[in-house]
Coordinates of C-alpha atoms in Angstrom, one line a residue:
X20 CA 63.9 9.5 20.1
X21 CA 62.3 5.9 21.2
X22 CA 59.2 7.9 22.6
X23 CA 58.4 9.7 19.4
X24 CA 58.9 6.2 17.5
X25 CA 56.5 5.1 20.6
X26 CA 53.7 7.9 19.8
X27 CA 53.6 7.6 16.2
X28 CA 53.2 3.8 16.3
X29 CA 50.8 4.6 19.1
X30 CA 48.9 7.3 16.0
X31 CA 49.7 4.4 13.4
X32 CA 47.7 1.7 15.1
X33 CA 45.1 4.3 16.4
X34 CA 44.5 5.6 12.8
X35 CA 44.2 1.6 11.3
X36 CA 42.1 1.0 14.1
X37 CA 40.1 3.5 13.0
X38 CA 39.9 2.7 9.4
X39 CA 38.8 -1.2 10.0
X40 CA 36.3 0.0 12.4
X41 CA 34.9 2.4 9.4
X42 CA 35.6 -0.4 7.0
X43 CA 33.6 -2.5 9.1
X44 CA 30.7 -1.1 10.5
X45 CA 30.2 1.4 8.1
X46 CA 31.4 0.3 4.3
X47 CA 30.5 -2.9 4.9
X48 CA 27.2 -2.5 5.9
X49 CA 26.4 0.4 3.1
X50 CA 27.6 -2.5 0.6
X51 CA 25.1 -5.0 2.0
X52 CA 22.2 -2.3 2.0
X53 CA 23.3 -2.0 -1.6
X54 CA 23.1 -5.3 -2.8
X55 CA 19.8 -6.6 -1.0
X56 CA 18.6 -3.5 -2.6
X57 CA 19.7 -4.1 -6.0
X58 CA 19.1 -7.9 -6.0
X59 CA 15.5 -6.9 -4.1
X60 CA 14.7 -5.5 -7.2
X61 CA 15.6 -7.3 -9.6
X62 CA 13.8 -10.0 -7.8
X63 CA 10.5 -8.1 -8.3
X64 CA 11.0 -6.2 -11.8
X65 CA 13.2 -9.0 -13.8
X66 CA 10.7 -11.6 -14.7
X67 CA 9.3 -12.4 -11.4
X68 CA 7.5 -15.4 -12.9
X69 CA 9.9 -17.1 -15.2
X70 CA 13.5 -17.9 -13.3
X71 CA 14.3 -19.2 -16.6
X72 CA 14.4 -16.3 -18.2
X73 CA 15.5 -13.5 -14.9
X74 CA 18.3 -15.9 -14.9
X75 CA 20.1 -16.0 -17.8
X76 CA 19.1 -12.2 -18.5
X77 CA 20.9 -11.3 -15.5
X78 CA 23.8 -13.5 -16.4
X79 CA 24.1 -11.9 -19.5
X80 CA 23.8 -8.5 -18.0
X81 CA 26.5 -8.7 -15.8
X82 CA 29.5 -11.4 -17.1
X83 CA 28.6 -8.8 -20.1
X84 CA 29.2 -5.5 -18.5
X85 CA 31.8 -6.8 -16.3
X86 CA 33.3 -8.0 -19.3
X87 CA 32.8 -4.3 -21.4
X88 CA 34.6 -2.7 -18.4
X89 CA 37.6 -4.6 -18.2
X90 CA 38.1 -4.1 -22.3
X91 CA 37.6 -0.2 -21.4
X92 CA 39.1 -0.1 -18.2
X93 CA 42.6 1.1 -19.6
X94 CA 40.9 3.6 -21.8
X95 CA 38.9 4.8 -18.9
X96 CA 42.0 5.1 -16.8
X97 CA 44.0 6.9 -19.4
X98 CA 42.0 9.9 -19.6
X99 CA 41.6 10.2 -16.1
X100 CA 44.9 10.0 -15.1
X101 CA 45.6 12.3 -18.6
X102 CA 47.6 15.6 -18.0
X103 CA 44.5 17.7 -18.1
X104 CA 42.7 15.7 -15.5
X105 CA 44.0 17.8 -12.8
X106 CA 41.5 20.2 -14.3
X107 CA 38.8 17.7 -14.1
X108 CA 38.6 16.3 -10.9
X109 CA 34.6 16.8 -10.6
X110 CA 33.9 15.1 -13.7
X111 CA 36.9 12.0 -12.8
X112 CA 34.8 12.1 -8.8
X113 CA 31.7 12.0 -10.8
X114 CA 33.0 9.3 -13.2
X115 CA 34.4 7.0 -10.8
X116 CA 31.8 6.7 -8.0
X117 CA 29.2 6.1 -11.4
X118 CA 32.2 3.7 -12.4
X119 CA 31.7 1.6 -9.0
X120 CA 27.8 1.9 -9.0
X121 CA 27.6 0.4 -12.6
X122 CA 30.4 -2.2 -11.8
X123 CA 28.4 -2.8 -8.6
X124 CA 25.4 -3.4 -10.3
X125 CA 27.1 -5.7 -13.1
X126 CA 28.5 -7.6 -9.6
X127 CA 25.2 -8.5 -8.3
X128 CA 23.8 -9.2 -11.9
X129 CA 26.3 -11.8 -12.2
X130 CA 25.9 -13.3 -8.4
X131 CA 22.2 -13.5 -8.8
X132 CA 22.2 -15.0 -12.1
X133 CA 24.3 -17.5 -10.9
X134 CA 22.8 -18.0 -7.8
X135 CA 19.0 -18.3 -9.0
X136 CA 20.5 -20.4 -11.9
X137 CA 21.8 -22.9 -9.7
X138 CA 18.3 -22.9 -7.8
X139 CA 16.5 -23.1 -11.1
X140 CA 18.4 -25.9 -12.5
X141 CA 19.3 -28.1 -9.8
X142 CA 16.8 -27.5 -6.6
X143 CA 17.4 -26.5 -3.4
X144 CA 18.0 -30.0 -2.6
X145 CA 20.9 -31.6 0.0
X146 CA 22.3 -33.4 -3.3
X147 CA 22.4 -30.0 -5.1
X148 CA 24.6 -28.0 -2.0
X149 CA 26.7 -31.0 -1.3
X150 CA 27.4 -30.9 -5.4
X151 CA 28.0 -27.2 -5.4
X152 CA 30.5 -27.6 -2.2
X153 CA 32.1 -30.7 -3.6
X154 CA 32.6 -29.1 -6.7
X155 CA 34.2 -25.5 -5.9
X156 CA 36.0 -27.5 -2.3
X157 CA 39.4 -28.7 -4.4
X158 CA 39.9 -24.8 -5.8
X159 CA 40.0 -23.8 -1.9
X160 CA 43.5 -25.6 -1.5
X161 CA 44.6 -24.9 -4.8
X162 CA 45.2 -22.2 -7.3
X163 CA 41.9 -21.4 -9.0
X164 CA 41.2 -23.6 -12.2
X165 CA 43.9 -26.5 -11.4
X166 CA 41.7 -29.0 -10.5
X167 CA 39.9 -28.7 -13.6
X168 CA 42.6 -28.2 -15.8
X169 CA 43.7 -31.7 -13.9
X170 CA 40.7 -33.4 -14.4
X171 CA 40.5 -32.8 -18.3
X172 CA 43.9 -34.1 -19.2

């Protein structure tokens, strides 16, 4: 009996290590390729010469669409979870990896907008990455929002 335990926690940890290597070296680099892709273009086709305007288009692209999703997400999730949606796996496959390409794109929307807004607005300057750090630093050693919840009252 303690050997079988043995061999299937042998299989467990084989099969995790398996998974994190896949994660890793596989997923991970397929989501880079992605977004370098995605903010590549953007880069050249969103108003290459005005960051003014690339930026707050692509902020209002994706805090939009990331906002749209989660309003539909429980819509989309109750008719693909539905009773019928047994018959519909290809159009729920279909659905969801166009779901995660769309909320991918909306991702990188929102990062680069930020991003190239903070470049725009305050430099690449020492002052403006010590400000950025200084500012987001407190929410690393507490909940998210506290500090400035704290600093307004």
């Amino acid at each position: 009996m303690a050997n079988m335990r043995a061999v299937q926690s042998l299989n467990t940890y084989a099969w995790l290590a398996l998974d994190n290597i896949w994660a890793i070296f596989v997923i991970g680099v397929l989501v880079v390729f992605y977004w370098r892709g995605t903010w590549e273009l953007l880069d050249y086709n969103l108003y290459p010469d005005d960051g003014a305007k690339s930026t707050w288009i692509c902020v209002a692209i994706g805090n939009g669409g990331l906002f749209f999703a989660a309003m539909l997400q429980e819509t989309f999730n109750k008719h693909m979870t539905s009773k019928n949606a047994t018959s519909k796996w290809i159009l729920w496959f279909f659905f969801n990896h166009l779901f995660s390409y769309v909320m991918g794109f909306f991702s990188v929307c929102h990062w680069r907008g930020i991003w190239h807004g903070l470049n725009h607005y305050t430099g690449k300057t020492d002052e403006s990455y010590i400000y950025s750090l200084i500012v987001v630093l407190p929410n690393c050693v507490t909940r998210p929002g506290a500090v400035y919840y704290c600093l307004w009252w």
